[in-house]
mmCIF file of C-alpha atoms and ligand atoms in Angstrom:
data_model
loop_
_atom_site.group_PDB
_atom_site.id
_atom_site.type_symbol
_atom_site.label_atom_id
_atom_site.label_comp_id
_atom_site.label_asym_id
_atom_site.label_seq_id
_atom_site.Cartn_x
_atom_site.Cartn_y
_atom_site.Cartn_z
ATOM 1 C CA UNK A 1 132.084 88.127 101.851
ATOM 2 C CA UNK A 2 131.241 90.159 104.998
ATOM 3 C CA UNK A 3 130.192 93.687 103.044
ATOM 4 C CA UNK A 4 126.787 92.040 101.233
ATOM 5 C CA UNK A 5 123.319 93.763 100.279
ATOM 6 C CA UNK A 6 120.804 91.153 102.287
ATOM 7 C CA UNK A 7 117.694 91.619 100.010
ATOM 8 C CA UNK A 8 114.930 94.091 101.211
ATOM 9 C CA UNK A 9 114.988 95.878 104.842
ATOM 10 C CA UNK A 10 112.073 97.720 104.900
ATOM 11 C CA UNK A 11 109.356 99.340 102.405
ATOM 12 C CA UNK A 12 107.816 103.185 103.096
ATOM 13 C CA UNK A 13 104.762 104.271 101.288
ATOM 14 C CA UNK A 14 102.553 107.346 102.045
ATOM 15 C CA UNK A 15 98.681 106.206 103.355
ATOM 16 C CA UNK A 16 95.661 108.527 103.666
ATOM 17 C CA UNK A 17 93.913 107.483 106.643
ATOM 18 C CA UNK A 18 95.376 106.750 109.574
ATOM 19 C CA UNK A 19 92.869 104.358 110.849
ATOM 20 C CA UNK A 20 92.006 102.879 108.176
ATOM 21 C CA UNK A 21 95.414 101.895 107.168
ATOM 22 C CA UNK A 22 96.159 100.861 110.601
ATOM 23 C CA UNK A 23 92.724 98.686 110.063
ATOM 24 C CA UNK A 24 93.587 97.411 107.082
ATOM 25 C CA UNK A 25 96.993 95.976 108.162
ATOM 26 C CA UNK A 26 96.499 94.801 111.972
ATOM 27 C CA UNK A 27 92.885 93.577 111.015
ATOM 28 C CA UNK A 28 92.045 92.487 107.311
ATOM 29 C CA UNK A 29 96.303 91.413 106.595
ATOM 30 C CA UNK A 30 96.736 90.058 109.941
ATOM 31 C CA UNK A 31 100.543 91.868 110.601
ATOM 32 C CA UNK A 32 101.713 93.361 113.774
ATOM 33 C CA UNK A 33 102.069 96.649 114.343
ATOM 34 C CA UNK A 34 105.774 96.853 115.535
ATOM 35 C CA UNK A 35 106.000 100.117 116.122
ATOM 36 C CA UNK A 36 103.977 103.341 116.395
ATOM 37 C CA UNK A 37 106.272 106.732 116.319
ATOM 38 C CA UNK A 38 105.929 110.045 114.371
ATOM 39 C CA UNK A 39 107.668 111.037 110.843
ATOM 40 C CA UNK A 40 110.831 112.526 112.218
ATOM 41 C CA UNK A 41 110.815 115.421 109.480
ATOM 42 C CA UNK A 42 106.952 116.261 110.736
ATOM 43 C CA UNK A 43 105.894 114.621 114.457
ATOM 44 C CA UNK A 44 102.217 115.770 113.777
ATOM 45 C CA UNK A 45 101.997 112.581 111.627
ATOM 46 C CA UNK A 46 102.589 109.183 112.795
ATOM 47 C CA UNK A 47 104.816 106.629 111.496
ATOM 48 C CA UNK A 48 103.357 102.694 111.575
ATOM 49 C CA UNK A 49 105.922 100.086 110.944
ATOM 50 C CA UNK A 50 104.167 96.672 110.043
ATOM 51 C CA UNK A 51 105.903 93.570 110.762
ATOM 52 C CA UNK A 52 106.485 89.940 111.994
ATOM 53 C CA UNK A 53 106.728 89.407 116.014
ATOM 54 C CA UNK A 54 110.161 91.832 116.043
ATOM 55 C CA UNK A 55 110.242 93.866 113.001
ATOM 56 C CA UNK A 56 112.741 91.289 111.185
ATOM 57 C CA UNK A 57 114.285 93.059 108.330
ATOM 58 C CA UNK A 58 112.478 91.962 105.237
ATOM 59 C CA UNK A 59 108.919 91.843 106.660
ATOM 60 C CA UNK A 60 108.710 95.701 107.626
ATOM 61 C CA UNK A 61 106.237 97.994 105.796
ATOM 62 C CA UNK A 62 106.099 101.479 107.040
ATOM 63 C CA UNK A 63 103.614 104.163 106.361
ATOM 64 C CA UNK A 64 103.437 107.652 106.694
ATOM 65 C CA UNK A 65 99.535 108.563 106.872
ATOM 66 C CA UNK A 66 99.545 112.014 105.624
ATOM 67 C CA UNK A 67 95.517 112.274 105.687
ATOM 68 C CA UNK A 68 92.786 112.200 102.736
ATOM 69 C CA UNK A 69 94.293 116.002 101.858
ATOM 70 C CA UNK A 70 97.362 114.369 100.218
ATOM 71 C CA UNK A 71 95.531 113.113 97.448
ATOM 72 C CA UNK A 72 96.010 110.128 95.531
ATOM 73 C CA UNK A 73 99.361 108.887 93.263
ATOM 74 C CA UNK A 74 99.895 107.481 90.220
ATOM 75 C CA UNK A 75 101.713 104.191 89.395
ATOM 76 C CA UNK A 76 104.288 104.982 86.618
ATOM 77 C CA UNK A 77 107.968 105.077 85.897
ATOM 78 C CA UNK A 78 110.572 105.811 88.441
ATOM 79 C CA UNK A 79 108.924 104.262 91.116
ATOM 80 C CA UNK A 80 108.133 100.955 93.419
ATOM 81 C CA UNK A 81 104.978 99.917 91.153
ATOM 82 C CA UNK A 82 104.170 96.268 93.606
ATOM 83 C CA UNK A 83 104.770 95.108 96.599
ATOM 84 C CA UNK A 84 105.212 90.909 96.752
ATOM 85 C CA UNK A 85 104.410 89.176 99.958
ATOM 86 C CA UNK A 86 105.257 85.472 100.482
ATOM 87 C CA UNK A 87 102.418 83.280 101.226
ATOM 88 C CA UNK A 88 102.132 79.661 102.236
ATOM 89 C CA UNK A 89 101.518 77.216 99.552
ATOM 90 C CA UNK A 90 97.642 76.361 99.698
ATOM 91 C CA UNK A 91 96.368 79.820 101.367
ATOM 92 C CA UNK A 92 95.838 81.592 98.068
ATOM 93 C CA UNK A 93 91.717 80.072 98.625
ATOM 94 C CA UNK A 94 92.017 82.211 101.720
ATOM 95 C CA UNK A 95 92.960 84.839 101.090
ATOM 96 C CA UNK A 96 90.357 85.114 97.658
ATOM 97 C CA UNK A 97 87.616 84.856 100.316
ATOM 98 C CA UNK A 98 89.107 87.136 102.756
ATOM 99 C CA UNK A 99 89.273 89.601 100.307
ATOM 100 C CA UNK A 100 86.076 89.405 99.020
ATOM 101 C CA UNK A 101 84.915 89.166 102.737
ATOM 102 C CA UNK A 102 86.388 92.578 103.539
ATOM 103 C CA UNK A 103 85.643 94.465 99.745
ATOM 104 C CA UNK A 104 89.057 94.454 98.897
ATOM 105 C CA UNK A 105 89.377 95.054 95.535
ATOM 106 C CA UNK A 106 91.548 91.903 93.915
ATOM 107 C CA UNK A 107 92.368 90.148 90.536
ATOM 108 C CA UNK A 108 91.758 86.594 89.870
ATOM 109 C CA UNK A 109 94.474 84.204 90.625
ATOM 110 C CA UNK A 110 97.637 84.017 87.994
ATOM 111 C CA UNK A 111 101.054 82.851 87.476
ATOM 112 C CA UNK A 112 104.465 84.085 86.777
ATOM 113 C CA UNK A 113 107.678 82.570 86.675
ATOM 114 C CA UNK A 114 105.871 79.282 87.838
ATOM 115 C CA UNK A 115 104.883 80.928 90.800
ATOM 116 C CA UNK A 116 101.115 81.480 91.944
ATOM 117 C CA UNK A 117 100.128 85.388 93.272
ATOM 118 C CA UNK A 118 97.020 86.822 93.674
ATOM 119 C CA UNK A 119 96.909 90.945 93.405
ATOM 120 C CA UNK A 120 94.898 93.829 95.113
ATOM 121 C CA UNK A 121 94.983 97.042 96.411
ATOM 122 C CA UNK A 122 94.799 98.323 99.690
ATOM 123 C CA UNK A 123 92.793 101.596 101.067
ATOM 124 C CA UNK A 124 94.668 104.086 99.288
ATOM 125 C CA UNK A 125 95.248 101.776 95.829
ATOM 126 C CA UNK A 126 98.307 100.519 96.474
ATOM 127 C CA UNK A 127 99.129 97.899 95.133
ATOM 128 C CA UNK A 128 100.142 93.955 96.344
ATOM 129 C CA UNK A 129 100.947 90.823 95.006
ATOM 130 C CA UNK A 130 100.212 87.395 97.557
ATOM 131 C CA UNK A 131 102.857 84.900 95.921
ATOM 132 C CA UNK A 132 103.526 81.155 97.131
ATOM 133 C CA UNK A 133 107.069 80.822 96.111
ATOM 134 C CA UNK A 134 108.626 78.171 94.554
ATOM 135 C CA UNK A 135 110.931 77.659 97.218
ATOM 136 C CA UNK A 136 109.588 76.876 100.781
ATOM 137 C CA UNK A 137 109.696 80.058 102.774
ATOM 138 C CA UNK A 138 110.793 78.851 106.633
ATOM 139 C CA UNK A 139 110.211 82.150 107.996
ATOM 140 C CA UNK A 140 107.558 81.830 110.942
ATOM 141 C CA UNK A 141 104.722 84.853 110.352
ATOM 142 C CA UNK A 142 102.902 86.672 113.368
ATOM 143 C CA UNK A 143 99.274 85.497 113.817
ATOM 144 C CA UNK A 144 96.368 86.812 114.445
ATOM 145 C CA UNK A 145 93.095 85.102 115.795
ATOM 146 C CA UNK A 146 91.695 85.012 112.314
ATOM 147 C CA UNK A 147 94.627 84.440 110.358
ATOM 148 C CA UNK A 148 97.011 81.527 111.277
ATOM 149 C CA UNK A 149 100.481 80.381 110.474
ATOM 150 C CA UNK A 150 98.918 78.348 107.524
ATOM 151 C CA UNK A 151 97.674 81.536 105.488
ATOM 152 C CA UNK A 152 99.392 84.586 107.530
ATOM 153 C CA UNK A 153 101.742 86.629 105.174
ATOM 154 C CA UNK A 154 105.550 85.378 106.072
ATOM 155 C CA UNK A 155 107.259 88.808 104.817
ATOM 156 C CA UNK A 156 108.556 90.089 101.736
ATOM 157 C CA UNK A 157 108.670 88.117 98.560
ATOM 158 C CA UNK A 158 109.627 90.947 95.849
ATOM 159 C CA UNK A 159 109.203 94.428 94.675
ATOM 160 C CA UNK A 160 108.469 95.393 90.999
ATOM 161 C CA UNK A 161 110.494 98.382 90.167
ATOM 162 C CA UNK A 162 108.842 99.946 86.450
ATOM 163 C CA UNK A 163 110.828 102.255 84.403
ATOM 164 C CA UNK A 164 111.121 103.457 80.501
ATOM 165 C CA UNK A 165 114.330 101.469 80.394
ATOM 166 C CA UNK A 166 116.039 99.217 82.976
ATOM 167 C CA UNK A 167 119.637 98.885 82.064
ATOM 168 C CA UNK A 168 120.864 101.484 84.757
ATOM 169 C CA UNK A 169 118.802 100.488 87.602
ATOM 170 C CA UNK A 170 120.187 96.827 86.377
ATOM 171 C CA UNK A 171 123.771 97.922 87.051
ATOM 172 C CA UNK A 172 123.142 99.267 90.582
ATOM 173 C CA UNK A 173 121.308 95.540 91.405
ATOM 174 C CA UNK A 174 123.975 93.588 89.746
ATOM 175 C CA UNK A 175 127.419 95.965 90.300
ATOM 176 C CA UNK A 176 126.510 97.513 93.322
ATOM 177 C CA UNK A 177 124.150 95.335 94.869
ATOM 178 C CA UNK A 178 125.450 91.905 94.110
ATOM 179 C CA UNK A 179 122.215 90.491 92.562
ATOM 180 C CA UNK A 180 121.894 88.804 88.825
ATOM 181 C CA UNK A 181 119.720 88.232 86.480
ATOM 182 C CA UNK A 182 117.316 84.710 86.571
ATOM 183 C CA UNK A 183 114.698 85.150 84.607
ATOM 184 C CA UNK A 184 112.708 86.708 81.818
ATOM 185 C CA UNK A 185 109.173 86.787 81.556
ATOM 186 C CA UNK A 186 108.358 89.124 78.405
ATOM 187 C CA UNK A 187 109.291 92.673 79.566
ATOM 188 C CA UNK A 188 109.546 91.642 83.437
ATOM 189 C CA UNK A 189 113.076 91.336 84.499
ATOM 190 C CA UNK A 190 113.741 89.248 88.007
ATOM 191 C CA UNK A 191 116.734 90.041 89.629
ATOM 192 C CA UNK A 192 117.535 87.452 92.985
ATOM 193 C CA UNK A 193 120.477 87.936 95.105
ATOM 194 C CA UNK A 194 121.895 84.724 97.133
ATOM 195 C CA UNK A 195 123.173 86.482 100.219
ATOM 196 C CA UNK A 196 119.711 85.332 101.977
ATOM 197 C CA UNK A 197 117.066 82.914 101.220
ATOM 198 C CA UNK A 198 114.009 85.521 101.291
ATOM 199 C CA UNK A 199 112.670 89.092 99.911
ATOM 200 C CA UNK A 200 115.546 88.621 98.085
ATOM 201 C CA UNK A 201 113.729 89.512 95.073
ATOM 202 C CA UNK A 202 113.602 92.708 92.205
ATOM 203 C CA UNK A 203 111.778 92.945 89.481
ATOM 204 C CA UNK A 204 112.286 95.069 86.845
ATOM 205 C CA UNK A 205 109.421 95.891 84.196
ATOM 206 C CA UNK A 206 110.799 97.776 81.124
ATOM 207 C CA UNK A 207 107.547 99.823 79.573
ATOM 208 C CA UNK A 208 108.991 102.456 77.358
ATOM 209 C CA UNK A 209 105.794 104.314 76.830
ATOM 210 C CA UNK A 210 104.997 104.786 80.737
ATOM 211 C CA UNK A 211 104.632 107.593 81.815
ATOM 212 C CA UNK A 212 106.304 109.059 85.166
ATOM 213 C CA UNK A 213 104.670 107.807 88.205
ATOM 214 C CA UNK A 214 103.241 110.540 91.041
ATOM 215 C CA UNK A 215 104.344 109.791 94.591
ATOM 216 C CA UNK A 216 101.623 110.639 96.950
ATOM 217 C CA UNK A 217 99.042 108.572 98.550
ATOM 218 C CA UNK A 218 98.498 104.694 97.570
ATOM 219 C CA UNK A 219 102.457 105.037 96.527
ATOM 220 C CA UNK A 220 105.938 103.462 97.528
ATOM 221 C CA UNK A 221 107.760 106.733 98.517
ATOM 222 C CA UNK A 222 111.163 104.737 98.809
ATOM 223 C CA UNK A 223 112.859 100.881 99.066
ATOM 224 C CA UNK A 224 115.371 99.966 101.717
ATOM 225 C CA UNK A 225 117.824 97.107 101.189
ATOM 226 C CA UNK A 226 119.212 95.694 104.077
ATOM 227 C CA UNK A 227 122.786 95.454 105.506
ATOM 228 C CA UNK A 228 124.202 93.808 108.348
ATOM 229 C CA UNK A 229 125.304 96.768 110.493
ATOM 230 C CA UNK A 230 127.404 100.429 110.497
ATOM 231 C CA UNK A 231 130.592 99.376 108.560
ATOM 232 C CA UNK A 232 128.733 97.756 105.639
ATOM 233 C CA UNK A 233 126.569 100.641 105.242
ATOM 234 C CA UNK A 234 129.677 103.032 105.008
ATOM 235 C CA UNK A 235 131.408 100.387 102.326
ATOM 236 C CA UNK A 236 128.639 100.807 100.152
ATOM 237 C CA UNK A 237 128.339 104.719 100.434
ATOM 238 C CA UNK A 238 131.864 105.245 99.464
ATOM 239 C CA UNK A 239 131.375 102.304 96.402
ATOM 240 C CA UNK A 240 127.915 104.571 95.474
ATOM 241 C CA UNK A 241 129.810 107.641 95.326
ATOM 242 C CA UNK A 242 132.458 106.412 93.467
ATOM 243 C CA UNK A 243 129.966 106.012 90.411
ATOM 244 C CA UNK A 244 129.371 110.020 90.701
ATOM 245 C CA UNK A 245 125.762 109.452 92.876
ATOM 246 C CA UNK A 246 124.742 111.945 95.424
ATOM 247 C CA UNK A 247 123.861 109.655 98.525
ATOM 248 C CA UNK A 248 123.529 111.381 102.278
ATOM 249 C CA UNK A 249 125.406 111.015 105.277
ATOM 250 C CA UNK A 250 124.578 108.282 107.550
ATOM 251 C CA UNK A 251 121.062 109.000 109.772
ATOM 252 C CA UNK A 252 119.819 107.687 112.841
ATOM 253 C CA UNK A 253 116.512 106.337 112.646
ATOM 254 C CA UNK A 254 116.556 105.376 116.090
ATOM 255 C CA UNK A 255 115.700 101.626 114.965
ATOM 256 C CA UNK A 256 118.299 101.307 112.246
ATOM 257 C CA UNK A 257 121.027 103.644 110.651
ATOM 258 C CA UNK A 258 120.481 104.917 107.232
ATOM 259 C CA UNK A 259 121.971 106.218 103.955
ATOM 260 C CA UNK A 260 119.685 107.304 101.013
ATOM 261 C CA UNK A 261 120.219 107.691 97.283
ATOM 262 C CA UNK A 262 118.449 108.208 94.044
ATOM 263 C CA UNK A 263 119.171 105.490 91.625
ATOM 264 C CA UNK A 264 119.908 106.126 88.041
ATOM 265 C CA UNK A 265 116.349 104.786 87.082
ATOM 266 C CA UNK A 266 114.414 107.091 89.556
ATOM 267 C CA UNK A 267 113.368 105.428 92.817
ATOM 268 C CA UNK A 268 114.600 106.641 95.903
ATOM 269 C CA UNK A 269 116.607 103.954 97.605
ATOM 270 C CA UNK A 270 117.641 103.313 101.215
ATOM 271 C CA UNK A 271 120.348 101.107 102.803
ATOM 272 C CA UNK A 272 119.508 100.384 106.492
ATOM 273 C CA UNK A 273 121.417 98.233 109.241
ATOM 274 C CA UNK A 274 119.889 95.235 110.727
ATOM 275 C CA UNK A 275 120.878 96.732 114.494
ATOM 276 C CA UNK A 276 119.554 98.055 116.687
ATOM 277 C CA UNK A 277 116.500 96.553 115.944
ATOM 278 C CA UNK A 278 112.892 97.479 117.308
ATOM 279 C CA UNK A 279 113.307 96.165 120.859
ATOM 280 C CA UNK A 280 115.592 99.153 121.840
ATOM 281 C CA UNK A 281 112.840 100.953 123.282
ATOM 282 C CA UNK A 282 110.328 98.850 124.313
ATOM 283 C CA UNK A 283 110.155 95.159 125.189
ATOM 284 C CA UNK A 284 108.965 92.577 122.021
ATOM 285 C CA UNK A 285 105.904 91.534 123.991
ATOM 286 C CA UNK A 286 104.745 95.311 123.743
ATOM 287 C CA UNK A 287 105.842 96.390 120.371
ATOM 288 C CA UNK A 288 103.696 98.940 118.538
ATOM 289 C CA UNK A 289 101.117 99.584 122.023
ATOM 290 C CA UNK A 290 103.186 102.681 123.290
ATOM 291 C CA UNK A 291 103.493 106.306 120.740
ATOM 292 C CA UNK A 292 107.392 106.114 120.306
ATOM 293 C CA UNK A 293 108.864 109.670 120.537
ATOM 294 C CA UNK A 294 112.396 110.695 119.586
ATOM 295 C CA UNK A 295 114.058 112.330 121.815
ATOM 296 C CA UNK A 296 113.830 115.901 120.525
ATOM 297 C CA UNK A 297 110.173 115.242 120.602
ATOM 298 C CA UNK A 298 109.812 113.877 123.950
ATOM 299 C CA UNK A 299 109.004 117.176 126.030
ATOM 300 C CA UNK A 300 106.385 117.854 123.216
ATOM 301 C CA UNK A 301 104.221 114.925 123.720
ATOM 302 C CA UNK A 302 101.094 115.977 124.676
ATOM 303 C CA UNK A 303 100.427 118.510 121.947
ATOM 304 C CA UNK A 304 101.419 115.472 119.634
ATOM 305 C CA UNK A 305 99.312 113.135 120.912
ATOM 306 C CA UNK A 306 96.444 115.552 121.006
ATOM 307 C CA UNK A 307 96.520 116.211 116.945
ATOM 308 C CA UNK A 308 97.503 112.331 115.864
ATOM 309 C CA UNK A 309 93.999 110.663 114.893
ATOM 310 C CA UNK A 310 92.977 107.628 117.344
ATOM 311 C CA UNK A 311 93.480 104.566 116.235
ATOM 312 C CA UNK A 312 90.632 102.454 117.755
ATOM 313 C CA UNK A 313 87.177 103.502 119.016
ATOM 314 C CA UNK A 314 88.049 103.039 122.502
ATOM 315 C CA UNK A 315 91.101 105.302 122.838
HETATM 316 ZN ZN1 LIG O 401 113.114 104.011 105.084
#
């Protein structure tokens, strides 16, 4: 029982701004910045990682805020096409007027699988779904002053995966990944796995006549599922390789270890540990206020804080 996929770890999608994606998130969605480093591959851009009070795998959205130069994406095929956060039952009134508060461009409220969600899109188009699931969700959210425990978005819910057909991204959820089929809802697919209680969720939307999607800005530029720590992730490389899939050699990402591979259906997946965790190198209370360098980085810090954008007026 010990070598299980644990629903989602983390999500990474590619931003325009910087500070107006680190607005957007702190400010008008009310999560905490848990940590603020630099894309590894490219240290003149940061990296935000959005979360609950520690980061808990399965609330974490990360960004990489390229600037308005990258241009926008497309949703299509072979990609992450929504991103489902779970929401307390009775804050979907909320979160209608919050939108409309802050021009957030939303859709009206609707239902799927019995379930309530309300949709937008952030800065960049990207796009979200608020959902109050049909099971209570127990996880406690961070709070803001203007957006308590009663509305404040508790973590993941689902992802919608879309693709011309599903059947072999199917096999990796169900054969691989230990998830099966519950529902279907026309051509929506919803895939739950029962090693954890939340963002235990994939969707699967077959549209035959979509075209591919483009990953740049306002797009999910990979998925990470979420395993409990070194030897898991190396049971499931060797299982993934077995079915003839390139997948890379285990990477530090200083907060988690890593392994990533492209699925049959298109979209770059992840598998990340749950250790060690966000608190490694800083203390909880101070998550996300200090620019977290690697180490190969370190002795460069002052150019690299000189070219990242600031963040708040004040700075
Ligand atoms: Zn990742």
């Amino acid at each position: 029982m010990e070598n299980q996929i644990l629903g989602l770890h983390h999500i990474t999608a590619i931003a325009g701004d910087a500070r107006k994606n680190y607005d957007f998130y702190t400010r008008i969605l009310g999560l905490r910045l848990v940590k603020k480093t630099v894309n590894f591959d490219d240290p003149k851009t940061y990296h935000f990682y959005y979360g609950d009070k520690i980061g808990t795998p399965g609330t974490i959205l990360t960004f990489f805020p390229w600037g308005s130069s990258i241009g926008s994406g497309r949703r299509g095929t072979r990609q992450v096409t929504e991103i489902g956060y779970s929401v307390p039952s009775g804050s979907l009134d909320f979160w209608l007027k919050r939108l409309e508060d802050h021009h957030v461009i939303y859709n009206k409220v609707s239902e799927k699988f019995g379930e309530q969600y309300l949709t937008f899109l952030d800065n960049d188009g990207l796009k979200f779904e608020l959902t109050v699931p049909k099971n209570a969700d127990t996880r406690i959210p961070w709070e803001t002053d203007a957006i308590k425990a009663e509305n404040a978005l508790k973590g993941f819910h689902h992802i919608t995966i879309t693709s011309n057909k599903i059947e072999a991204t199917a096999a990796i959820l169900t054969e691989v990944f230990g998830y099966k089929l519950l529902e279907q809802e026309v051509n929506r697919y919803r895939f739950v796995t029962d090693t954890v209680e939340q963002a235990n969720v994939v969707d699967l939307v077959e549209a035959p006549g979509e075209q591919v999607g483009h990953v740049a800005g306002g797009s999910v530029h990979h998925v990470a599922f979420r395993v409990r720590d070194e030897k898991v992730l190396m049971h499931f490389r060797a299982i993934i390789q077995d079915r003839g899939l390139q997948i890379t050699e285990k990477i530090d990402r200083n907060y988690f270890y890593s392994l990533y591979f492209r699925e049959p259906g298109g979209v770059l997946f992840e598998l990340a540990t749950d250790n060690p965790g966000f608190a490694i190198d800083e203390p909880v209370e101070e998550l996300g206020q200090g620019l977290k360098l690697p180490a190969q980085y370190e002795s460069h810090r002052d150019e690299i804080e000189k070219v990242l954008p600031k963040l708040k007026a004040d700075e």
